[in-house]
């Protein structure tokens, strides 16, 4: 095995090209699916190698356990989204009437978007990381606006404008960090590997400023409140498989970018400074999201606000720190990715069948969609944090670490917010699943191709709730050590 | 700052100060065409500042970057924006949410804020001034985006934010790897194209490019 981490960018980029040149919808779909499976296989192979040897490197790329972990989340969800997309594109292409070009654009952009996200995770250069994060925005802009309805275009506009402005500040943070590195004798490099080693000798004032700008910038992209305002629009207007990727994978990539700065900042300033950032913005996100979850009328927006809540949970976990807080937050990144993508995919099937995203139009999904209905309900239970699903485990770890580390007030606020969100999610998803349908719809599945990937996602959620596989545990421990600055490269 | 001496700091300070003036000009102009021209002038000034750095060192890659900047940001992007404005036949007023005097006063306030934020941690005068000025121009671009209704003005605001970043990069004498700078420029061009296409779609679905019409998604 002689390929390097660059393959994780090249494979989806080639897939995108193949999809862009495809001749028939079915051919494009098959090419996309095959490409995403190859990407997933390559990610897993490289992850195994990185976990065994500490890191896989090639010029310009560096993949340690943390990169590998986030890359696995991205490739996994990209494969699931790719497998489930056909029915959604068919629906929208029929609505707009652009023929084969809708398929080329949709699948091409979907895989380009995947390539950009994987580039974020495997590049060793903070400048390229920024370029890749901006590329994720640009490649997904037309996916968000794919429906070409008024709401979708409004959402796409806000998405591009707000995220581009936000991450402009992340680039300023990168430039300031570069300046700090220059003064500490780093030469002309922008590699995070060298910054991590250099951290103790850098100017604390500059590093503080660099972290703040970078964290606010990438935090905008991660949907941390109060920079989250674009998120509910973009995530609710995108076609459902794209929403699954935006919520499940892209938010994690953005958190990953903040973590790279967090590692440098804690190396220079001690863990206290950047942890306070995570804690503050995490709690703010929880508090902002909960009222909107309780009072929501559109179920894709409900899921979007729940993403803000879960980004808040992850952020609070990193804020609490320690082995368990960090480990729990990392595990929660994976768990939320599985649960939220499953929910978006099943919610997409439901809205295809009902032709509406309004909560009061959509009732009785258990009867109307015999397979998607139960999957939706199970995913909602998992997302709310009901045992035996794995989100319960990670949330529990985070709370315990909060009390252990003496963050009493923050832990209580955290518990209260999670409990309220629990009530909101269960109430709304309960009516969607079990209410009485307003109009009589015959039981049918609008998107049978999505059922197998959805079942696998659910299986993952259940399995991780009761059993932690050895290799995953090993990787998570390595990641936690990296985030806490124990080791790198 | 490493390798900065002689006439260069004065030349760069002069040109970047003029760039600050053009950011204020963009805030005060009442027609979209003038706002775009203010951006074009600012880009050319910053390109010239980069050219001065490139010729002074001398470093061919900075010189090339400066010429690319003048070409793309000073002429290419403004041309594209004029073309978009012509094709969607927009009215010429910049249509403010915030009145012009208030927006200028706010701009002065933001300038003070960013100097106060950056100055204490910068011991080196050249890089310190550069970063403070860069942050100021970024905040002024942001302020322009907040204060105007037209989609095109918001794009110009975003471009001014990007120019602010350019000033910040300039203050480190562009010693960042060349390939990164090229990537940034490429991202900017793609971004402007994407936003231009979105403006066409907004125009065709909303029959207006006033962004205060974009308020259907709430709660």
PDB file of C-alpha atoms in Angstrom, chain A residues 182-461:
ATOM      1  CA  UNK A 182       7.912  33.839  12.275  1.00  0.00           C
ATOM      2  CA  UNK A 183       8.955  35.640  15.438  1.00  0.00           C
ATOM      3  CA  UNK A 184       9.512  32.379  17.261  1.00  0.00           C
ATOM      4  CA  UNK A 185      11.780  31.268  14.432  1.00  0.00           C
ATOM      5  CA  UNK A 186       9.453  29.036  12.447  1.00  0.00           C
ATOM      6  CA  UNK A 187      10.733  30.150   9.037  1.00  0.00           C
ATOM      7  CA  UNK A 188       8.166  30.310   6.289  1.00  0.00           C
ATOM      8  CA  UNK A 189       5.962  27.381   7.186  1.00  0.00           C
ATOM      9  CA  UNK A 190       2.254  27.199   7.881  1.00  0.00           C
ATOM     10  CA  UNK A 191       2.162  23.555   8.967  1.00  0.00           C
ATOM     11  CA  UNK A 192       0.167  22.859  12.100  1.00  0.00           C
ATOM     12  CA  UNK A 193       2.626  20.106  12.957  1.00  0.00           C
ATOM     13  CA  UNK A 194       5.410  22.654  13.347  1.00  0.00           C
ATOM     14  CA  UNK A 195       3.210  25.169  15.183  1.00  0.00           C
ATOM     15  CA  UNK A 196       2.266  22.544  17.748  1.00  0.00           C
ATOM     16  CA  UNK A 197       5.947  21.925  18.494  1.00  0.00           C
ATOM     17  CA  UNK A 198       6.731  25.638  18.492  1.00  0.00           C
ATOM     18  CA  UNK A 199       3.825  26.701  20.695  1.00  0.00           C
ATOM     19  CA  UNK A 200       5.671  27.126  24.011  1.00  0.00           C
ATOM     20  CA  UNK A 201       8.055  29.667  22.456  1.00  0.00           C
ATOM     21  CA  UNK A 202       5.450  31.832  20.728  1.00  0.00           C
ATOM     22  CA  UNK A 203       4.249  35.273  21.847  1.00  0.00           C
ATOM     23  CA  UNK A 204       1.175  34.619  24.070  1.00  0.00           C
ATOM     24  CA  UNK A 205      -0.523  37.885  23.103  1.00  0.00           C
ATOM     25  CA  UNK A 206      -0.369  37.078  19.414  1.00  0.00           C
ATOM     26  CA  UNK A 207      -1.465  33.483  19.919  1.00  0.00           C
ATOM     27  CA  UNK A 208      -4.443  34.619  21.980  1.00  0.00           C
ATOM     28  CA  UNK A 209      -5.516  36.991  19.217  1.00  0.00           C
ATOM     29  CA  UNK A 210      -4.913  34.349  16.549  1.00  0.00           C
ATOM     30  CA  UNK A 211      -6.997  31.774  18.406  1.00  0.00           C
ATOM     31  CA  UNK A 212      -9.876  34.192  18.974  1.00  0.00           C
ATOM     32  CA  UNK A 213     -10.121  35.188  15.321  1.00  0.00           C
ATOM     33  CA  UNK A 214      -9.688  31.620  14.072  1.00  0.00           C
ATOM     34  CA  UNK A 215     -12.196  30.202  16.536  1.00  0.00           C
ATOM     35  CA  UNK A 216     -14.823  32.848  15.774  1.00  0.00           C
ATOM     36  CA  UNK A 217     -14.225  32.362  12.051  1.00  0.00           C
ATOM     37  CA  UNK A 218     -14.382  28.582  11.949  1.00  0.00           C
ATOM     38  CA  UNK A 219     -16.968  28.682  14.741  1.00  0.00           C
ATOM     39  CA  UNK A 220     -19.277  30.530  12.335  1.00  0.00           C
ATOM     40  CA  UNK A 221     -18.964  27.604   9.978  1.00  0.00           C
ATOM     41  CA  UNK A 222     -19.463  25.168  12.864  1.00  0.00           C
ATOM     42  CA  UNK A 223     -22.766  26.833  13.756  1.00  0.00           C
ATOM     43  CA  UNK A 224     -21.766  28.026  17.224  1.00  0.00           C
ATOM     44  CA  UNK A 225     -24.141  30.663  18.577  1.00  0.00           C
ATOM     45  CA  UNK A 226     -24.316  33.630  18.110  1.00  0.00           C
ATOM     46  CA  UNK A 227     -22.787  33.110  14.653  1.00  0.00           C
ATOM     47  CA  UNK A 228     -25.290  30.384  13.762  1.00  0.00           C
ATOM     48  CA  UNK A 229     -27.963  32.446  11.993  1.00  0.00           C
ATOM     49  CA  UNK A 230     -27.328  31.013   8.522  1.00  0.00           C
ATOM     50  CA  UNK A 231     -27.496  27.401   9.690  1.00  0.00           C
ATOM     51  CA  UNK A 232     -31.236  26.697  10.122  1.00  0.00           C
ATOM     52  CA  UNK A 233     -31.941  28.174   6.680  1.00  0.00           C
ATOM     53  CA  UNK A 234     -29.204  26.332   4.816  1.00  0.00           C
ATOM     54  CA  UNK A 235     -29.731  22.993   6.531  1.00  0.00           C
ATOM     55  CA  UNK A 236     -33.495  23.062   6.102  1.00  0.00           C
ATOM     56  CA  UNK A 237     -33.540  24.198   2.472  1.00  0.00           C
ATOM     57  CA  UNK A 238     -30.904  21.857   1.060  1.00  0.00           C
ATOM     58  CA  UNK A 239     -32.003  18.517  -0.417  1.00  0.00           C
ATOM     59  CA  UNK A 240     -32.059  16.014   2.467  1.00  0.00           C
ATOM     60  CA  UNK A 241     -28.857  14.042   1.662  1.00  0.00           C
ATOM     61  CA  UNK A 242     -27.021  17.367   1.451  1.00  0.00           C
ATOM     62  CA  UNK A 243     -28.534  18.436   4.783  1.00  0.00           C
ATOM     63  CA  UNK A 244     -27.232  15.162   6.206  1.00  0.00           C
ATOM     64  CA  UNK A 245     -23.729  16.041   5.019  1.00  0.00           C
ATOM     65  CA  UNK A 246     -23.935  19.674   6.122  1.00  0.00           C
ATOM     66  CA  UNK A 247     -25.077  18.727   9.618  1.00  0.00           C
ATOM     67  CA  UNK A 248     -23.271  15.457  10.071  1.00  0.00           C
ATOM     68  CA  UNK A 249     -19.946  16.064   8.357  1.00  0.00           C
ATOM     69  CA  UNK A 250     -19.306  19.742   7.590  1.00  0.00           C
ATOM     70  CA  UNK A 251     -19.955  20.939  11.147  1.00  0.00           C
ATOM     71  CA  UNK A 252     -17.428  18.343  12.368  1.00  0.00           C
ATOM     72  CA  UNK A 253     -14.826  19.542   9.849  1.00  0.00           C
ATOM     73  CA  UNK A 254     -15.248  23.082  11.148  1.00  0.00           C
ATOM     74  CA  UNK A 255     -14.866  21.930  14.742  1.00  0.00           C
ATOM     75  CA  UNK A 256     -11.762  20.043  13.612  1.00  0.00           C
ATOM     76  CA  UNK A 257     -10.342  23.326  12.259  1.00  0.00           C
ATOM     77  CA  UNK A 258     -10.995  25.057  15.602  1.00  0.00           C
ATOM     78  CA  UNK A 259      -9.361  22.115  17.398  1.00  0.00           C
ATOM     79  CA  UNK A 260      -6.132  22.537  15.400  1.00  0.00           C
ATOM     80  CA  UNK A 261      -5.907  26.095  16.717  1.00  0.00           C
ATOM     81  CA  UNK A 262      -6.962  24.949  20.176  1.00  0.00           C
ATOM     82  CA  UNK A 263      -4.013  22.541  20.268  1.00  0.00           C
ATOM     83  CA  UNK A 264      -1.536  25.317  19.404  1.00  0.00           C
ATOM     84  CA  UNK A 265      -3.196  27.765  21.791  1.00  0.00           C
ATOM     85  CA  UNK A 266      -3.161  25.332  24.713  1.00  0.00           C
ATOM     86  CA  UNK A 267       0.477  24.524  23.970  1.00  0.00           C
ATOM     87  CA  UNK A 268       1.300  28.222  24.303  1.00  0.00           C
ATOM     88  CA  UNK A 269      -1.172  29.518  26.888  1.00  0.00           C
ATOM     89  CA  UNK A 270      -2.124  26.384  28.783  1.00  0.00           C
ATOM     90  CA  UNK A 271      -5.503  24.726  28.229  1.00  0.00           C
ATOM     91  CA  UNK A 272      -7.471  27.316  30.234  1.00  0.00           C
ATOM     92  CA  UNK A 273      -7.881  30.051  27.635  1.00  0.00           C
ATOM     93  CA  UNK A 274      -9.259  28.140  24.670  1.00  0.00           C
ATOM     94  CA  UNK A 275     -11.314  25.849  26.903  1.00  0.00           C
ATOM     95  CA  UNK A 276     -13.194  28.901  28.173  1.00  0.00           C
ATOM     96  CA  UNK A 277     -14.008  29.767  24.578  1.00  0.00           C
ATOM     97  CA  UNK A 278     -15.422  26.292  23.945  1.00  0.00           C
ATOM     98  CA  UNK A 279     -17.398  26.340  27.166  1.00  0.00           C
ATOM     99  CA  UNK A 280     -18.869  29.819  26.625  1.00  0.00           C
ATOM    100  CA  UNK A 281     -19.851  29.391  23.002  1.00  0.00           C
ATOM    101  CA  UNK A 282     -21.062  25.840  23.631  1.00  0.00           C
ATOM    102  CA  UNK A 283     -23.419  26.928  26.409  1.00  0.00           C
ATOM    103  CA  UNK A 284     -24.599  29.876  24.277  1.00  0.00           C
ATOM    104  CA  UNK A 285     -25.421  27.474  21.447  1.00  0.00           C
ATOM    105  CA  UNK A 286     -27.392  25.219  23.775  1.00  0.00           C
ATOM    106  CA  UNK A 287     -29.363  28.134  25.185  1.00  0.00           C
ATOM    107  CA  UNK A 288     -30.080  29.602  21.741  1.00  0.00           C
ATOM    108  CA  UNK A 289     -31.159  26.306  20.210  1.00  0.00           C
ATOM    109  CA  UNK A 290     -33.504  25.025  22.906  1.00  0.00           C
ATOM    110  CA  UNK A 291     -36.382  27.563  22.555  1.00  0.00           C
ATOM    111  CA  UNK A 292     -36.412  27.097  18.781  1.00  0.00           C
ATOM    112  CA  UNK A 293     -36.509  23.326  19.198  1.00  0.00           C
ATOM    113  CA  UNK A 294     -39.483  23.570  21.552  1.00  0.00           C
ATOM    114  CA  UNK A 295     -41.487  25.978  19.397  1.00  0.00           C
ATOM    115  CA  UNK A 296     -40.640  24.657  15.942  1.00  0.00           C
ATOM    116  CA  UNK A 297     -43.221  24.189  13.172  1.00  0.00           C
ATOM    117  CA  UNK A 298     -41.012  22.923  10.332  1.00  0.00           C
ATOM    118  CA  UNK A 299     -39.370  19.591  10.970  1.00  0.00           C
ATOM    119  CA  UNK A 300     -36.251  20.114   8.900  1.00  0.00           C
ATOM    120  CA  UNK A 301     -35.641  23.355  10.804  1.00  0.00           C
ATOM    121  CA  UNK A 302     -36.196  21.373  13.990  1.00  0.00           C
ATOM    122  CA  UNK A 303     -33.319  19.123  12.978  1.00  0.00           C
ATOM    123  CA  UNK A 304     -31.192  22.137  12.063  1.00  0.00           C
ATOM    124  CA  UNK A 305     -31.677  23.724  15.486  1.00  0.00           C
ATOM    125  CA  UNK A 306     -30.935  20.383  17.050  1.00  0.00           C
ATOM    126  CA  UNK A 307     -27.594  20.453  15.173  1.00  0.00           C
ATOM    127  CA  UNK A 308     -26.800  23.763  16.860  1.00  0.00           C
ATOM    128  CA  UNK A 309     -27.680  22.139  20.177  1.00  0.00           C
ATOM    129  CA  UNK A 310     -25.372  19.189  19.503  1.00  0.00           C
ATOM    130  CA  UNK A 311     -22.509  21.378  18.324  1.00  0.00           C
ATOM    131  CA  UNK A 312     -23.032  23.113  21.655  1.00  0.00           C
ATOM    132  CA  UNK A 313     -22.807  19.765  23.486  1.00  0.00           C
ATOM    133  CA  UNK A 314     -19.574  18.879  21.658  1.00  0.00           C
ATOM    134  CA  UNK A 315     -18.129  22.295  22.340  1.00  0.00           C
ATOM    135  CA  UNK A 316     -19.009  22.104  26.038  1.00  0.00           C
ATOM    136  CA  UNK A 317     -17.318  18.692  26.152  1.00  0.00           C
ATOM    137  CA  UNK A 318     -14.070  20.181  24.840  1.00  0.00           C
ATOM    138  CA  UNK A 319     -14.569  23.067  27.269  1.00  0.00           C
ATOM    139  CA  UNK A 320     -14.800  20.736  30.260  1.00  0.00           C
ATOM    140  CA  UNK A 321     -11.663  19.045  28.973  1.00  0.00           C
ATOM    141  CA  UNK A 322      -9.883  16.295  30.820  1.00  0.00           C
ATOM    142  CA  UNK A 323      -9.699  12.821  29.366  1.00  0.00           C
ATOM    143  CA  UNK A 324     -13.428  12.092  29.628  1.00  0.00           C
ATOM    144  CA  UNK A 325     -14.711  15.456  28.472  1.00  0.00           C
ATOM    145  CA  UNK A 326     -12.487  15.337  25.410  1.00  0.00           C
ATOM    146  CA  UNK A 327     -13.155  11.665  24.725  1.00  0.00           C
ATOM    147  CA  UNK A 328     -16.889  12.201  25.166  1.00  0.00           C
ATOM    148  CA  UNK A 329     -16.902  15.214  22.846  1.00  0.00           C
ATOM    149  CA  UNK A 330     -15.031  13.274  20.163  1.00  0.00           C
ATOM    150  CA  UNK A 331     -17.350  10.295  20.496  1.00  0.00           C
ATOM    151  CA  UNK A 332     -20.293  12.663  20.341  1.00  0.00           C
ATOM    152  CA  UNK A 333     -18.982  14.021  17.027  1.00  0.00           C
ATOM    153  CA  UNK A 334     -19.327  10.521  15.562  1.00  0.00           C
ATOM    154  CA  UNK A 335     -22.635   9.780  17.294  1.00  0.00           C
ATOM    155  CA  UNK A 336     -24.251  13.022  16.237  1.00  0.00           C
ATOM    156  CA  UNK A 337     -23.048  12.480  12.670  1.00  0.00           C
ATOM    157  CA  UNK A 338     -24.710   9.044  12.558  1.00  0.00           C
ATOM    158  CA  UNK A 339     -27.943  10.117  14.232  1.00  0.00           C
ATOM    159  CA  UNK A 340     -28.414  13.400  12.403  1.00  0.00           C
ATOM    160  CA  UNK A 341     -27.698  12.011   8.961  1.00  0.00           C
ATOM    161  CA  UNK A 342     -30.149   9.177   9.620  1.00  0.00           C
ATOM    162  CA  UNK A 343     -32.762  11.709  10.730  1.00  0.00           C
ATOM    163  CA  UNK A 344     -32.269  13.992   7.743  1.00  0.00           C
ATOM    164  CA  UNK A 345     -32.446  11.080   5.308  1.00  0.00           C
ATOM    165  CA  UNK A 346     -35.604   9.696   6.896  1.00  0.00           C
ATOM    166  CA  UNK A 347     -37.130  13.179   7.237  1.00  0.00           C
ATOM    167  CA  UNK A 348     -36.390  13.662   3.543  1.00  0.00           C
ATOM    168  CA  UNK A 349     -38.275  10.475   2.672  1.00  0.00           C
ATOM    169  CA  UNK A 350     -41.173  11.625   4.824  1.00  0.00           C
ATOM    170  CA  UNK A 351     -41.377  15.028   3.174  1.00  0.00           C
ATOM    171  CA  UNK A 352     -41.143  13.388  -0.272  1.00  0.00           C
ATOM    172  CA  UNK A 353     -44.165  11.262   0.597  1.00  0.00           C
ATOM    173  CA  UNK A 354     -46.209  14.012   2.240  1.00  0.00           C
ATOM    174  CA  UNK A 355     -45.022  16.841   0.000  1.00  0.00           C
ATOM    175  CA  UNK A 356     -44.554  19.116   3.031  1.00  0.00           C
ATOM    176  CA  UNK A 357     -42.072  20.007   5.746  1.00  0.00           C
ATOM    177  CA  UNK A 358     -44.648  21.565   8.072  1.00  0.00           C
ATOM    178  CA  UNK A 359     -44.963  19.654  11.308  1.00  0.00           C
ATOM    179  CA  UNK A 360     -48.759  19.876  11.418  1.00  0.00           C
ATOM    180  CA  UNK A 361     -49.105  18.492   7.876  1.00  0.00           C
ATOM    181  CA  UNK A 362     -46.936  15.504   8.599  1.00  0.00           C
ATOM    182  CA  UNK A 363     -48.452  13.059  11.040  1.00  0.00           C
ATOM    183  CA  UNK A 364     -48.665   9.313  11.234  1.00  0.00           C
ATOM    184  CA  UNK A 365     -45.455   8.499   9.388  1.00  0.00           C
ATOM    185  CA  UNK A 366     -45.254   5.095  11.057  1.00  0.00           C
ATOM    186  CA  UNK A 367     -48.326   3.981   9.125  1.00  0.00           C
ATOM    187  CA  UNK A 368     -47.633   5.822   5.873  1.00  0.00           C
ATOM    188  CA  UNK A 369     -43.956   4.861   5.505  1.00  0.00           C
ATOM    189  CA  UNK A 370     -43.649   1.335   6.902  1.00  0.00           C
ATOM    190  CA  UNK A 371     -39.822   1.259   6.845  1.00  0.00           C
ATOM    191  CA  UNK A 372     -38.796   4.923   7.078  1.00  0.00           C
ATOM    192  CA  UNK A 373     -41.276   5.646   9.862  1.00  0.00           C
ATOM    193  CA  UNK A 374     -39.700   3.311  12.445  1.00  0.00           C
ATOM    194  CA  UNK A 375     -36.196   4.406  11.368  1.00  0.00           C
ATOM    195  CA  UNK A 376     -37.179   8.051  11.878  1.00  0.00           C
ATOM    196  CA  UNK A 377     -38.599   7.347  15.318  1.00  0.00           C
ATOM    197  CA  UNK A 378     -35.560   5.325  16.381  1.00  0.00           C
ATOM    198  CA  UNK A 379     -33.211   8.062  15.149  1.00  0.00           C
ATOM    199  CA  UNK A 380     -35.209  10.703  17.019  1.00  0.00           C
ATOM    200  CA  UNK A 381     -34.959   8.646  20.211  1.00  0.00           C
ATOM    201  CA  UNK A 382     -31.228   8.267  19.649  1.00  0.00           C
ATOM    202  CA  UNK A 383     -30.811  11.995  19.010  1.00  0.00           C
ATOM    203  CA  UNK A 384     -32.719  12.873  22.157  1.00  0.00           C
ATOM    204  CA  UNK A 385     -30.192  10.768  24.090  1.00  0.00           C
ATOM    205  CA  UNK A 386     -32.303   7.793  25.111  1.00  0.00           C
ATOM    206  CA  UNK A 387     -30.326   4.698  26.116  1.00  0.00           C
ATOM    207  CA  UNK A 388     -29.304   2.225  24.708  1.00  0.00           C
ATOM    208  CA  UNK A 389     -28.349   4.511  21.818  1.00  0.00           C
ATOM    209  CA  UNK A 390     -24.787   5.780  21.756  1.00  0.00           C
ATOM    210  CA  UNK A 391     -25.568   9.494  22.174  1.00  0.00           C
ATOM    211  CA  UNK A 392     -26.564   8.736  25.734  1.00  0.00           C
ATOM    212  CA  UNK A 393     -23.086   7.343  26.414  1.00  0.00           C
ATOM    213  CA  UNK A 394     -21.210  10.375  25.071  1.00  0.00           C
ATOM    214  CA  UNK A 395     -23.512  12.912  26.713  1.00  0.00           C
ATOM    215  CA  UNK A 396     -23.156  11.042  29.986  1.00  0.00           C
ATOM    216  CA  UNK A 397     -19.344  11.169  29.734  1.00  0.00           C
ATOM    217  CA  UNK A 398     -19.463  14.918  29.126  1.00  0.00           C
ATOM    218  CA  UNK A 399     -21.730  15.576  32.110  1.00  0.00           C
ATOM    219  CA  UNK A 400     -19.612  13.434  34.411  1.00  0.00           C
ATOM    220  CA  UNK A 401     -16.457  15.218  33.318  1.00  0.00           C
ATOM    221  CA  UNK A 402     -18.197  18.546  33.938  1.00  0.00           C
ATOM    222  CA  UNK A 403     -19.043  17.687  37.533  1.00  0.00           C
ATOM    223  CA  UNK A 404     -15.612  16.121  38.084  1.00  0.00           C
ATOM    224  CA  UNK A 405     -13.773  19.177  36.815  1.00  0.00           C
ATOM    225  CA  UNK A 406     -15.795  21.399  39.139  1.00  0.00           C
ATOM    226  CA  UNK A 407     -17.875  23.211  36.494  1.00  0.00           C
ATOM    227  CA  UNK A 408     -20.970  22.896  38.641  1.00  0.00           C
ATOM    228  CA  UNK A 409     -23.100  25.709  37.219  1.00  0.00           C
ATOM    229  CA  UNK A 410     -22.144  24.927  33.610  1.00  0.00           C
ATOM    230  CA  UNK A 411     -23.000  21.262  34.131  1.00  0.00           C
ATOM    231  CA  UNK A 412     -26.399  22.108  35.561  1.00  0.00           C
ATOM    232  CA  UNK A 413     -27.177  24.477  32.666  1.00  0.00           C
ATOM    233  CA  UNK A 414     -25.975  21.785  30.275  1.00  0.00           C
ATOM    234  CA  UNK A 415     -28.237  19.156  31.841  1.00  0.00           C
ATOM    235  CA  UNK A 416     -31.250  21.472  31.856  1.00  0.00           C
ATOM    236  CA  UNK A 417     -30.778  22.403  28.188  1.00  0.00           C
ATOM    237  CA  UNK A 418     -30.292  18.791  27.123  1.00  0.00           C
ATOM    238  CA  UNK A 419     -33.397  17.763  29.062  1.00  0.00           C
ATOM    239  CA  UNK A 420     -35.529  20.485  27.447  1.00  0.00           C
ATOM    240  CA  UNK A 421     -34.237  19.601  23.990  1.00  0.00           C
ATOM    241  CA  UNK A 422     -35.013  15.958  24.797  1.00  0.00           C
ATOM    242  CA  UNK A 423     -38.619  16.902  25.517  1.00  0.00           C
ATOM    243  CA  UNK A 424     -38.890  19.020  22.370  1.00  0.00           C
ATOM    244  CA  UNK A 425     -37.428  16.411  20.027  1.00  0.00           C
ATOM    245  CA  UNK A 426     -39.542  13.617  21.470  1.00  0.00           C
ATOM    246  CA  UNK A 427     -42.748  15.656  21.388  1.00  0.00           C
ATOM    247  CA  UNK A 428     -42.325  16.750  17.762  1.00  0.00           C
ATOM    248  CA  UNK A 429     -41.039  13.454  16.427  1.00  0.00           C
ATOM    249  CA  UNK A 430     -43.765  11.640  18.335  1.00  0.00           C
ATOM    250  CA  UNK A 431     -46.479  13.549  16.483  1.00  0.00           C
ATOM    251  CA  UNK A 432     -44.695  13.052  13.158  1.00  0.00           C
ATOM    252  CA  UNK A 433     -44.407   9.328  13.732  1.00  0.00           C
ATOM    253  CA  UNK A 434     -47.551   8.434  15.598  1.00  0.00           C
ATOM    254  CA  UNK A 435     -50.208  11.079  14.918  1.00  0.00           C
ATOM    255  CA  UNK A 436     -53.205  10.485  12.695  1.00  0.00           C
ATOM    256  CA  UNK A 437     -52.509  11.350   9.029  1.00  0.00           C
ATOM    257  CA  UNK A 438     -54.491  14.422   7.860  1.00  0.00           C
ATOM    258  CA  UNK A 439     -55.177  12.932   4.478  1.00  0.00           C
ATOM    259  CA  UNK A 440     -55.268   9.268   3.615  1.00  0.00           C
ATOM    260  CA  UNK A 441     -51.999   8.174   2.075  1.00  0.00           C
ATOM    261  CA  UNK A 442     -51.407   4.579   1.079  1.00  0.00           C
ATOM    262  CA  UNK A 443     -48.395   2.963   2.779  1.00  0.00           C
ATOM    263  CA  UNK A 444     -45.412   3.281   0.399  1.00  0.00           C
ATOM    264  CA  UNK A 445     -41.698   4.029   0.386  1.00  0.00           C
ATOM    265  CA  UNK A 446     -40.709   6.918  -1.897  1.00  0.00           C
ATOM    266  CA  UNK A 447     -36.975   6.184  -1.749  1.00  0.00           C
ATOM    267  CA  UNK A 448     -36.216   2.478  -1.291  1.00  0.00           C
ATOM    268  CA  UNK A 449     -32.524   2.952  -2.162  1.00  0.00           C
ATOM    269  CA  UNK A 450     -32.002   4.882   1.073  1.00  0.00           C
ATOM    270  CA  UNK A 451     -33.266   2.109   3.350  1.00  0.00           C
ATOM    271  CA  UNK A 452     -30.090   0.011   3.425  1.00  0.00           C
ATOM    272  CA  UNK A 453     -27.724   2.903   4.312  1.00  0.00           C
ATOM    273  CA  UNK A 454     -30.237   4.120   6.892  1.00  0.00           C
ATOM    274  CA  UNK A 455     -30.452   0.695   8.493  1.00  0.00           C
ATOM    275  CA  UNK A 456     -26.653   0.578   8.691  1.00  0.00           C
ATOM    276  CA  UNK A 457     -26.524   4.000  10.368  1.00  0.00           C
ATOM    277  CA  UNK A 458     -29.073   2.838  12.947  1.00  0.00           C
ATOM    278  CA  UNK A 459     -27.106  -0.337  13.534  1.00  0.00           C
ATOM    279  CA  UNK A 460     -24.034   1.794  14.226  1.00  0.00           C
ATOM    280  CA  UNK A 461     -25.940   3.913  16.746  1.00  0.00           C
TER     281      UNK A 461
END
